[in-house]
PDB file of C-alpha atoms in Angstrom:
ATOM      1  CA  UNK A   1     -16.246  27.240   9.359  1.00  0.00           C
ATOM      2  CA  UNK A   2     -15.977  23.953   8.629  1.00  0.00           C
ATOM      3  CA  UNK A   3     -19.113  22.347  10.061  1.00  0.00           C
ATOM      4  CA  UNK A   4     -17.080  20.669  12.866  1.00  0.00           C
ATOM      5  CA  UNK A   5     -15.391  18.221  10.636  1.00  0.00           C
ATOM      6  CA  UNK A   6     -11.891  19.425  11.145  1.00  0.00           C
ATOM      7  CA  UNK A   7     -11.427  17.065  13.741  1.00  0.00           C
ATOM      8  CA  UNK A   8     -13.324  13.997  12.285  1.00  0.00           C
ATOM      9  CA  UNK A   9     -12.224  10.419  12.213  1.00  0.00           C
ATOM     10  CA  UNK A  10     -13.781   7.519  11.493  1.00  0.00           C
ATOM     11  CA  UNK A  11     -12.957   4.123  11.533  1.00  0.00           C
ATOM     12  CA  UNK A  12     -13.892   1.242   9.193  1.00  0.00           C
ATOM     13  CA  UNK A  13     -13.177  -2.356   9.570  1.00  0.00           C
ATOM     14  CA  UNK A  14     -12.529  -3.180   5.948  1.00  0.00           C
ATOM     15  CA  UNK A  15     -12.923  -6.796   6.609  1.00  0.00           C
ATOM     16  CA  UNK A  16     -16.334  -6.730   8.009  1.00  0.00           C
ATOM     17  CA  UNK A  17     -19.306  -4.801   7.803  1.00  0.00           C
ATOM     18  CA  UNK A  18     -18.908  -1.819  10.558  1.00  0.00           C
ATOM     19  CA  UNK A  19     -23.011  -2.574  11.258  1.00  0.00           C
ATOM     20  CA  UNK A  20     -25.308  -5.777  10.338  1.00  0.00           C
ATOM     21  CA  UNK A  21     -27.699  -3.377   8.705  1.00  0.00           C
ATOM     22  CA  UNK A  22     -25.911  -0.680   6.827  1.00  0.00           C
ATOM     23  CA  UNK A  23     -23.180  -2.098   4.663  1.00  0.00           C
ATOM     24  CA  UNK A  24     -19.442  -0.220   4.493  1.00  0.00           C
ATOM     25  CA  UNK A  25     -20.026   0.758   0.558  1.00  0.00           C
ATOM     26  CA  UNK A  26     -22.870   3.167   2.407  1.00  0.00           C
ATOM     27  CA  UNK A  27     -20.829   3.991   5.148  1.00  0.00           C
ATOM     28  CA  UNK A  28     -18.001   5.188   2.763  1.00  0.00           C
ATOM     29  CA  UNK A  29     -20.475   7.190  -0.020  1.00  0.00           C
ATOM     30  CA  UNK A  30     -21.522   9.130   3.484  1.00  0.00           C
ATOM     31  CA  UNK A  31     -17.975   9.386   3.836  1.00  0.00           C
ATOM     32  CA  UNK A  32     -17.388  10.982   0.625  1.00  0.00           C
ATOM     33  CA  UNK A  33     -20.221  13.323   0.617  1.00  0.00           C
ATOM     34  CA  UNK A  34     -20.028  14.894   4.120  1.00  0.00           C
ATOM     35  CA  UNK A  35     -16.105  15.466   3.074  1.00  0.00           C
ATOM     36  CA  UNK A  36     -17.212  18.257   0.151  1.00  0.00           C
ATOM     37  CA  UNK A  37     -18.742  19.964   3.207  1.00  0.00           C
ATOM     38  CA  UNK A  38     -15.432  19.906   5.018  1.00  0.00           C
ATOM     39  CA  UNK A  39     -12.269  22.488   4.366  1.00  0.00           C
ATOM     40  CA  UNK A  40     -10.061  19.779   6.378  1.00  0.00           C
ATOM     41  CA  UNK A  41      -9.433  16.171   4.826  1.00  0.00           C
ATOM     42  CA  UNK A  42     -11.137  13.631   6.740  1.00  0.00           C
ATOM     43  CA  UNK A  43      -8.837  11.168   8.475  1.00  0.00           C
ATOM     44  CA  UNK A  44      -9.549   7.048   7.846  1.00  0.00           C
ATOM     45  CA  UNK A  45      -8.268   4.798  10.569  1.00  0.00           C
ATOM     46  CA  UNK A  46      -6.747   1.375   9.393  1.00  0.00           C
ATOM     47  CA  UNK A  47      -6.478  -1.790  11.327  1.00  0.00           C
ATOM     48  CA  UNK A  48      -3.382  -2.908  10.707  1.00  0.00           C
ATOM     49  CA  UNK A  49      -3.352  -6.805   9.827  1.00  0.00           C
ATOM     50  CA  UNK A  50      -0.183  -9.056  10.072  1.00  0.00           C
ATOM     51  CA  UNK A  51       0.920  -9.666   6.622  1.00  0.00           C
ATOM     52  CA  UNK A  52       1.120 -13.595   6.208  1.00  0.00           C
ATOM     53  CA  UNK A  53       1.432 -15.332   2.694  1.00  0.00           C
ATOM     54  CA  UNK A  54      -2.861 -15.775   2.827  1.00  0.00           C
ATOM     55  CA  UNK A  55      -3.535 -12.625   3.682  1.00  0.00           C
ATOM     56  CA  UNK A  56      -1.383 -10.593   1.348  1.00  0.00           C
ATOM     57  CA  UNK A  57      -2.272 -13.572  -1.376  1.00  0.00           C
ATOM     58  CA  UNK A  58      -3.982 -10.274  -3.502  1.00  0.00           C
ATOM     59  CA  UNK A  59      -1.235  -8.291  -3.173  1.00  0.00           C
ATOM     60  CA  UNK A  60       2.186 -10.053  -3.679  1.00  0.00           C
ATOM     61  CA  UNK A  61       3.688 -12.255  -1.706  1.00  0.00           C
ATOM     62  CA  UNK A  62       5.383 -12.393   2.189  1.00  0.00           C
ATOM     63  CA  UNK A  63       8.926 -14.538   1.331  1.00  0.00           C
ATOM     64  CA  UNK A  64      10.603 -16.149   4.819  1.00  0.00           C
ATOM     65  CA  UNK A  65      13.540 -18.362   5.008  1.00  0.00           C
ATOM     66  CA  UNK A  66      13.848 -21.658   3.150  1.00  0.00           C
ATOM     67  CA  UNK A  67      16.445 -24.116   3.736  1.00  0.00           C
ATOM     68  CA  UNK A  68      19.913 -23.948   1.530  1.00  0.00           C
ATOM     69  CA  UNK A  69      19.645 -26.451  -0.950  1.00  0.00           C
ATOM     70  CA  UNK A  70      15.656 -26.330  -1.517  1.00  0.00           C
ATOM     71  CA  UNK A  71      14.930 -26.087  -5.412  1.00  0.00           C
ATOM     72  CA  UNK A  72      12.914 -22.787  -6.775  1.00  0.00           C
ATOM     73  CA  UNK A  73       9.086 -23.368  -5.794  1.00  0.00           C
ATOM     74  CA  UNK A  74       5.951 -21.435  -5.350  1.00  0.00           C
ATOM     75  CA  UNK A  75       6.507 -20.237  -2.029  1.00  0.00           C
ATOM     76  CA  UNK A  76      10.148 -18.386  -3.710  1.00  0.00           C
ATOM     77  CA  UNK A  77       9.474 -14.240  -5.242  1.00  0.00           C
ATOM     78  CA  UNK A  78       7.863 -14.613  -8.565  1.00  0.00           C
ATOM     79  CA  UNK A  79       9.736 -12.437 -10.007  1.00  0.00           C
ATOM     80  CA  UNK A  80       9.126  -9.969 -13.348  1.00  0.00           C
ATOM     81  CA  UNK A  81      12.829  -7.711 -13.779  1.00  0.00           C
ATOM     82  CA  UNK A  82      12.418  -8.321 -17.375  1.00  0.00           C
ATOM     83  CA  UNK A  83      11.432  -4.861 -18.656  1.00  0.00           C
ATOM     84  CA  UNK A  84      14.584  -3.212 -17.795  1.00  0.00           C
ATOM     85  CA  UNK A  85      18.080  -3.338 -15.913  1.00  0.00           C
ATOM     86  CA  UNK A  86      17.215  -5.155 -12.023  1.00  0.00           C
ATOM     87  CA  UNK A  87      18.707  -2.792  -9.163  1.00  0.00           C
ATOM     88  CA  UNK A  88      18.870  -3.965  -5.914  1.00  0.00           C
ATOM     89  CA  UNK A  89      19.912  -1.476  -3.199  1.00  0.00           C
ATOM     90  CA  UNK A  90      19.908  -0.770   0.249  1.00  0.00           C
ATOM     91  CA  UNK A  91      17.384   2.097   1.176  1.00  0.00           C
ATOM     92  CA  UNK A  92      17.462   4.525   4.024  1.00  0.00           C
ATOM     93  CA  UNK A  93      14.550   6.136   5.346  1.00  0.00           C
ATOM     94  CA  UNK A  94      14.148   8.922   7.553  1.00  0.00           C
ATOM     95  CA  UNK A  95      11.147  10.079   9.696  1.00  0.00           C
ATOM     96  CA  UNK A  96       8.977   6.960  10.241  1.00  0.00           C
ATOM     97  CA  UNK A  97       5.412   8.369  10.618  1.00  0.00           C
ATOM     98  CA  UNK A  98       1.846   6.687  11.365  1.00  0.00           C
ATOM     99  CA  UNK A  99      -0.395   7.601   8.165  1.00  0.00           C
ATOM    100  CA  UNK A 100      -0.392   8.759   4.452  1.00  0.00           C
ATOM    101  CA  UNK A 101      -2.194  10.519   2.047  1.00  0.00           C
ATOM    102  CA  UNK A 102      -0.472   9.267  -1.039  1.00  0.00           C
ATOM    103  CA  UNK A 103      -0.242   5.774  -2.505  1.00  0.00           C
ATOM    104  CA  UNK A 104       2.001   4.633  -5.501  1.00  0.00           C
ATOM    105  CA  UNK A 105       2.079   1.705  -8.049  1.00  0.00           C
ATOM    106  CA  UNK A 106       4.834   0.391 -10.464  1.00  0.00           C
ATOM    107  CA  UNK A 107       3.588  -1.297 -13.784  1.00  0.00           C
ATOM    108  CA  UNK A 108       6.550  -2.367 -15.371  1.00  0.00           C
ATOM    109  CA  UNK A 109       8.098  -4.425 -12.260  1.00  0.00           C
ATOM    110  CA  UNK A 110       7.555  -6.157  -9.458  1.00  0.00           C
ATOM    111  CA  UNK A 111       9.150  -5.245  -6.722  1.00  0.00           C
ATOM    112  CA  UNK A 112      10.514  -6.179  -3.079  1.00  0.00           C
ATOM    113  CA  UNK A 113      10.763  -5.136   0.254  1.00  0.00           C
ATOM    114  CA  UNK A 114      12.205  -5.642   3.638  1.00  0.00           C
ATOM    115  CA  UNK A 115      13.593  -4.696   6.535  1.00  0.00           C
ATOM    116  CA  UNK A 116      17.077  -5.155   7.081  1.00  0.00           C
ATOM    117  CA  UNK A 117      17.239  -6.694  10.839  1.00  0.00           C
ATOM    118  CA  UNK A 118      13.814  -7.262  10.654  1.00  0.00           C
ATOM    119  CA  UNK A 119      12.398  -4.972  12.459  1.00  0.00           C
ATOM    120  CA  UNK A 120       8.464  -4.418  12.118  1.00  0.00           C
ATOM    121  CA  UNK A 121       6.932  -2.025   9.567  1.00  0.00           C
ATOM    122  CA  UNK A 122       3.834  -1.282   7.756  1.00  0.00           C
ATOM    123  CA  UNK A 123       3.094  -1.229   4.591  1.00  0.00           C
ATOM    124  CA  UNK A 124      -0.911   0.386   2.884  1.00  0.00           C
ATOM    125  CA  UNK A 125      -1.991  -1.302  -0.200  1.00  0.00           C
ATOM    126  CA  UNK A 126      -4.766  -1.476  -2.821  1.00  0.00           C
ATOM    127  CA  UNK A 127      -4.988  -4.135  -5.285  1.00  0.00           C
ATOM    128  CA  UNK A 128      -3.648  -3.423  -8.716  1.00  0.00           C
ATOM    129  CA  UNK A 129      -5.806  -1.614 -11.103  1.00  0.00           C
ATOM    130  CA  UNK A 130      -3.795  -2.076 -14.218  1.00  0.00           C
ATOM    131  CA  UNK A 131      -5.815  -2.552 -17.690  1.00  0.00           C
ATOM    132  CA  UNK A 132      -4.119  -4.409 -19.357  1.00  0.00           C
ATOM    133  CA  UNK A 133      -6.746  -6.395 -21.712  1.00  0.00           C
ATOM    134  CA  UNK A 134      -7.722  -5.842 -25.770  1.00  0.00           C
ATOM    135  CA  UNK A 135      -9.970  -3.111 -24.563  1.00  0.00           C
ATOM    136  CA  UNK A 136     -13.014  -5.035 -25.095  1.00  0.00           C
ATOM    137  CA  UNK A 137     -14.344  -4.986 -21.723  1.00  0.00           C
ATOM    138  CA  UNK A 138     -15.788  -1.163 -20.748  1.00  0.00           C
ATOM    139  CA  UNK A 139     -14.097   0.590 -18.161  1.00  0.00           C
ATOM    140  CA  UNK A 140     -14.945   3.655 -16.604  1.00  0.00           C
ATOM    141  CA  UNK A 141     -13.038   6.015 -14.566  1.00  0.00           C
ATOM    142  CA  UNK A 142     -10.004   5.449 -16.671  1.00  0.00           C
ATOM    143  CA  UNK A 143      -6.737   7.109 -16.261  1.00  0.00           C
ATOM    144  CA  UNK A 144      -3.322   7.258 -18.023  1.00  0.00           C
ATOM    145  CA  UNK A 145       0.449   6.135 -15.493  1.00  0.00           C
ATOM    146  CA  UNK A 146       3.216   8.042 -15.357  1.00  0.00           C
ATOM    147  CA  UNK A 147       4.075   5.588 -18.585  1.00  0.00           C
ATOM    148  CA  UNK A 148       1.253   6.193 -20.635  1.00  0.00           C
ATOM    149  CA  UNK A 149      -0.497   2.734 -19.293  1.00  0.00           C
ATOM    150  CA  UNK A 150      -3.833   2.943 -18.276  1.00  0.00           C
ATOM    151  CA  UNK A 151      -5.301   2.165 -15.275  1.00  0.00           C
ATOM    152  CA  UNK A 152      -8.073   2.527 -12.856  1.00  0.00           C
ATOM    153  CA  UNK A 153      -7.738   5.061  -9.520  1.00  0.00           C
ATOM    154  CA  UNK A 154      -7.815   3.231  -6.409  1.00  0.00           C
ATOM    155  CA  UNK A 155     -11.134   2.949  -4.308  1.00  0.00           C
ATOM    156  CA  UNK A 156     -10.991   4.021  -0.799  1.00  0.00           C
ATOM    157  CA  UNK A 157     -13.025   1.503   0.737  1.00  0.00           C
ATOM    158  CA  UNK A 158     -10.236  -1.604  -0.662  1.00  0.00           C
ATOM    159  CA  UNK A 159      -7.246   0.283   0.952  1.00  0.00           C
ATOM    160  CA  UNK A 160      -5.863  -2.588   3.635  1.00  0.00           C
ATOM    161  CA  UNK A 161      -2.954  -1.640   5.985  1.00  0.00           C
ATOM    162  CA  UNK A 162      -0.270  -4.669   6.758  1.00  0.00           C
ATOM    163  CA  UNK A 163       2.620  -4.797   9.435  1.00  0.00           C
ATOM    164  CA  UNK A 164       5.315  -6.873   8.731  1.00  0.00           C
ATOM    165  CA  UNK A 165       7.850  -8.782  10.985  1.00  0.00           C
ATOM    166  CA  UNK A 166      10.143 -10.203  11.534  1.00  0.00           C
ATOM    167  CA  UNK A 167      12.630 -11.755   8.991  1.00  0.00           C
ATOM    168  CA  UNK A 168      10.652 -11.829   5.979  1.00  0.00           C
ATOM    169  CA  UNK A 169      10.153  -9.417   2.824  1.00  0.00           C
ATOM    170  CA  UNK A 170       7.518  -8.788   0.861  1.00  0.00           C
ATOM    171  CA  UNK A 171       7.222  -9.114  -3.123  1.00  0.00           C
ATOM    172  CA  UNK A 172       4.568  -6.365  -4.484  1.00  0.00           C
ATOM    173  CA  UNK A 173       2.523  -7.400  -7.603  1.00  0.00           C
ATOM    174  CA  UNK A 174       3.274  -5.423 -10.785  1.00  0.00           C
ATOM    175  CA  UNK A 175       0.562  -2.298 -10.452  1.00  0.00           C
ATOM    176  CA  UNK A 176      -0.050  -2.951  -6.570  1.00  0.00           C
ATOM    177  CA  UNK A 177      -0.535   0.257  -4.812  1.00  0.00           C
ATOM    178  CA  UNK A 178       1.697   0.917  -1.688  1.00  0.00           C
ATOM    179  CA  UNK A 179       2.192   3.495   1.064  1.00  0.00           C
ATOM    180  CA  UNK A 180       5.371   2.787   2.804  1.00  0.00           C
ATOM    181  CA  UNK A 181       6.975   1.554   4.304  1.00  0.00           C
ATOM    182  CA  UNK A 182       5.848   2.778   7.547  1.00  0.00           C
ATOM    183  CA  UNK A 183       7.813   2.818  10.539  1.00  0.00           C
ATOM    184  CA  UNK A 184       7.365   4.213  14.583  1.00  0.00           C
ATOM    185  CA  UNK A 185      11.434   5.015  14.231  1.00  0.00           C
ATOM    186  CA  UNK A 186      13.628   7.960  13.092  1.00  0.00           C
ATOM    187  CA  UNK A 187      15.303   5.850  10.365  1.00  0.00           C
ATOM    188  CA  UNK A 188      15.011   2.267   9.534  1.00  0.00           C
ATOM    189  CA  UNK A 189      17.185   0.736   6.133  1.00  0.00           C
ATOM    190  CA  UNK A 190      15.505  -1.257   3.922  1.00  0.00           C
ATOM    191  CA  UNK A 191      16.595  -3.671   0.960  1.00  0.00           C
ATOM    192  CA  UNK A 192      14.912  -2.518  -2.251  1.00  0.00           C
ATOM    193  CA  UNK A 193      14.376  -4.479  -5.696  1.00  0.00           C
ATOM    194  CA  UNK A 194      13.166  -3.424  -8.755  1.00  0.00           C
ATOM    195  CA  UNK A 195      14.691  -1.605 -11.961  1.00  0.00           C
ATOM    196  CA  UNK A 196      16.942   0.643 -12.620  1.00  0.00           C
ATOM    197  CA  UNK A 197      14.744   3.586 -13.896  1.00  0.00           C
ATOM    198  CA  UNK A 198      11.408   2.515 -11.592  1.00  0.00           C
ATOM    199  CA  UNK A 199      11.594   5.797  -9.544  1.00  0.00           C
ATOM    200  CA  UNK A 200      12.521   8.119 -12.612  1.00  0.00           C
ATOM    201  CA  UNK A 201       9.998   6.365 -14.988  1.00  0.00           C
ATOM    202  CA  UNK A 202       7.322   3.989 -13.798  1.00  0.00           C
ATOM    203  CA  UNK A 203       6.203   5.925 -10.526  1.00  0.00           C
ATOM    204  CA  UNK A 204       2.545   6.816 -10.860  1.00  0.00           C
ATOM    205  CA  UNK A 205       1.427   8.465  -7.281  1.00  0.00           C
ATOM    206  CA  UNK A 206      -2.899   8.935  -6.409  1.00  0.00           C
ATOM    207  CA  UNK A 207      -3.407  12.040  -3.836  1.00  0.00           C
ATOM    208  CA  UNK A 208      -5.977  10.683  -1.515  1.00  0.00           C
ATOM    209  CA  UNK A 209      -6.423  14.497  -0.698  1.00  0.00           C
ATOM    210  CA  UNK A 210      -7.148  15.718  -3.902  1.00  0.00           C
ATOM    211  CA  UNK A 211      -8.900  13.305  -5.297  1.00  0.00           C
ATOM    212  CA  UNK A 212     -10.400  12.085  -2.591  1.00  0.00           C
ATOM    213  CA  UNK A 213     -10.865  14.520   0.478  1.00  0.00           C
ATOM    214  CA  UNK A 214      -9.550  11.537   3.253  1.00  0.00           C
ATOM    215  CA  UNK A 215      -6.440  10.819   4.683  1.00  0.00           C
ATOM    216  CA  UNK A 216      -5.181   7.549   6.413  1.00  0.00           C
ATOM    217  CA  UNK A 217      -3.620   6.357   9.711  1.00  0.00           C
ATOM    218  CA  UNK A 218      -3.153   4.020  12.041  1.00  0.00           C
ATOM    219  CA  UNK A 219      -2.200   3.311  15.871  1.00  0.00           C
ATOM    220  CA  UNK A 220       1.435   1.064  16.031  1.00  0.00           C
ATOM    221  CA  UNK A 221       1.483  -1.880  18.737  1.00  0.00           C
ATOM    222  CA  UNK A 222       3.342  -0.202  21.985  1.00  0.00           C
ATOM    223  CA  UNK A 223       5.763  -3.346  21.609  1.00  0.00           C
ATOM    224  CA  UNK A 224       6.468  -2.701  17.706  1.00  0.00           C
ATOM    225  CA  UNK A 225       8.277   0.529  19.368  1.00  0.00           C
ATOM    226  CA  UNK A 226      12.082  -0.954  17.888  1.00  0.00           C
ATOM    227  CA  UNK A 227      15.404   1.075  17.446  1.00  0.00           C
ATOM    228  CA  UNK A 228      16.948   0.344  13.924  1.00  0.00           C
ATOM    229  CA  UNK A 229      19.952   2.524  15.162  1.00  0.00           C
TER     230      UNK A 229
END
C-alpha cells in the first residue's frame, strides 16, 4: 500500500508560480514530504522551453551559424579544454526516451553538444553548483565530485527542461547539470566535445530517486517526431 501515490504526477511551471497564493518553494516541500509516504517515486512533469541564447544565458550557451570570415566574438563557444587533452567525437545514442531520473555535471570542462542534421532534442539542466571560492562563505549541504571537488546537490525545484533545433549546438558551463540528450527516436548521432578522460574521471551523477524520491518527464511536440536514420 502505497497511499495511492503510485500513480501521481504533478506538474510545476518552474517559471511561474503554479497559484497567486501559494508559492512553488511550498508546492515542492509538499512535494517532498508526501513522497516519504510513497513506495513509488513521484513523477515531475517539465515544460519543455526552446533553448535560445537568453534563455539558456545560466546554463551555457546555444552557438548557430556565423558567416566565414567573422572574427572570434561573444556570440562564438567560450571555451575551457585547458585541463586536459580536447576530444571531439561523434556520439551514437540508442533508445531516445521522454524522462530521467539522473542528472550529471563535469567540473573540469566545458563541454558541447549537437545534433548532427539537426534534428530536435532535449536536453534537463540545473545550474552549476560548483564551490569553488576560499571557503569563507558557509555552505551547507556540501558534497565531494567524482574528483574530489566540492559541490552543492542540485535542487529540484531549479531543474529546467530545453529542446533544441535545428542547426545549432549547445556549449554547457563547467559544473552545469544535464540529462540528455533526449530524443523521441531509436538512435540519433551527436557531435561531442570535451576531454579526453571526462567520462572516466570528471563524471559526477545525482539520483533524483535516491536522493530525492521524484522522477522527471516530459510530453515531445507531435511534429518534433524526426527519423535520424
Amino acid at each position: 500500500n502505497n497511499n495511492g501515490w503510485d500513480s501521481t504526477l504533478l506538474t510545476f511551471e518552474w517559471w511561474r508560480k503554479a497559484q497567486p497564493e501559494i508559492s512553488s518553494y511550498y508546492l515542492l516541500r509538499f512535494l517532498v514530504v508526501r513522497t516519504t509516504m510513497a513506495e513509488s517515486p513521484v513523477e515531475v512533469n517539465l515544460i519543455p522551453v526552446e533553448a535560445t541564447s537568453e534563455s539558456f544565458r545560466d546554463y551555457g550557451q546555444i552557438i548557430e551559424a556565423s558567416r566565414d570570415g567573422d572574427h572570434f566574438g561573444p556570440n562564438d563557444a567560450q571555451l575551457d579544454l585547458s585541463r586536459g587533452i580536447p576530444r571531439f567525437y561523434i556520439m551514437r545514442l540508442q533508445d531516445g526516451s521522454f524522462g530521467f531520473s539522473e542528472i550529471t555535471h563535469h567540473a573540469n570542462v566545458t563541454q558541447c553538444l549537437g545534433s548532427i542534421g539537426g534534428h530536435v532534442w532535449y536536453l534537463g539542466v540545473v545550474k552549476p553548483s560548483l564551490i569553488e571560492d576560499d571557503g569563507s562563505k558557509k555552505v551547507d549541504n556540501v558534497e565531494s565530485g567524482s574528483g574530489g571537488h566540492l559541490y552543492v546537490p542540485p535542487a529540484i525545484e531549479e531543474v529546467r527542461l530545453f529542446r533544441i533545433s535545428g542547426q545549432k549546438f549547445v556549449k554547457l558551463n563547467r559544473g552545469t547539470w544535464h540529462a540528455g540528450p533526449l530524443f523521441r527516436d531509436s538512435s540519433m548521432d551527436f557531435c561531442n566535445l570535451e576531454l579526453s578522460d571526462t567520462n572516466a574521471v570528471d563524471r559526477t551523477v545525482h539520483d533524483f530517486v535516491k536522493n530525492n524520491g521524484v522522477t522527471f518527464r516530459f510530453n515531445p511536440k507531435e511534429e518534433d517526431n524526426t527519423s535520424s536514420s
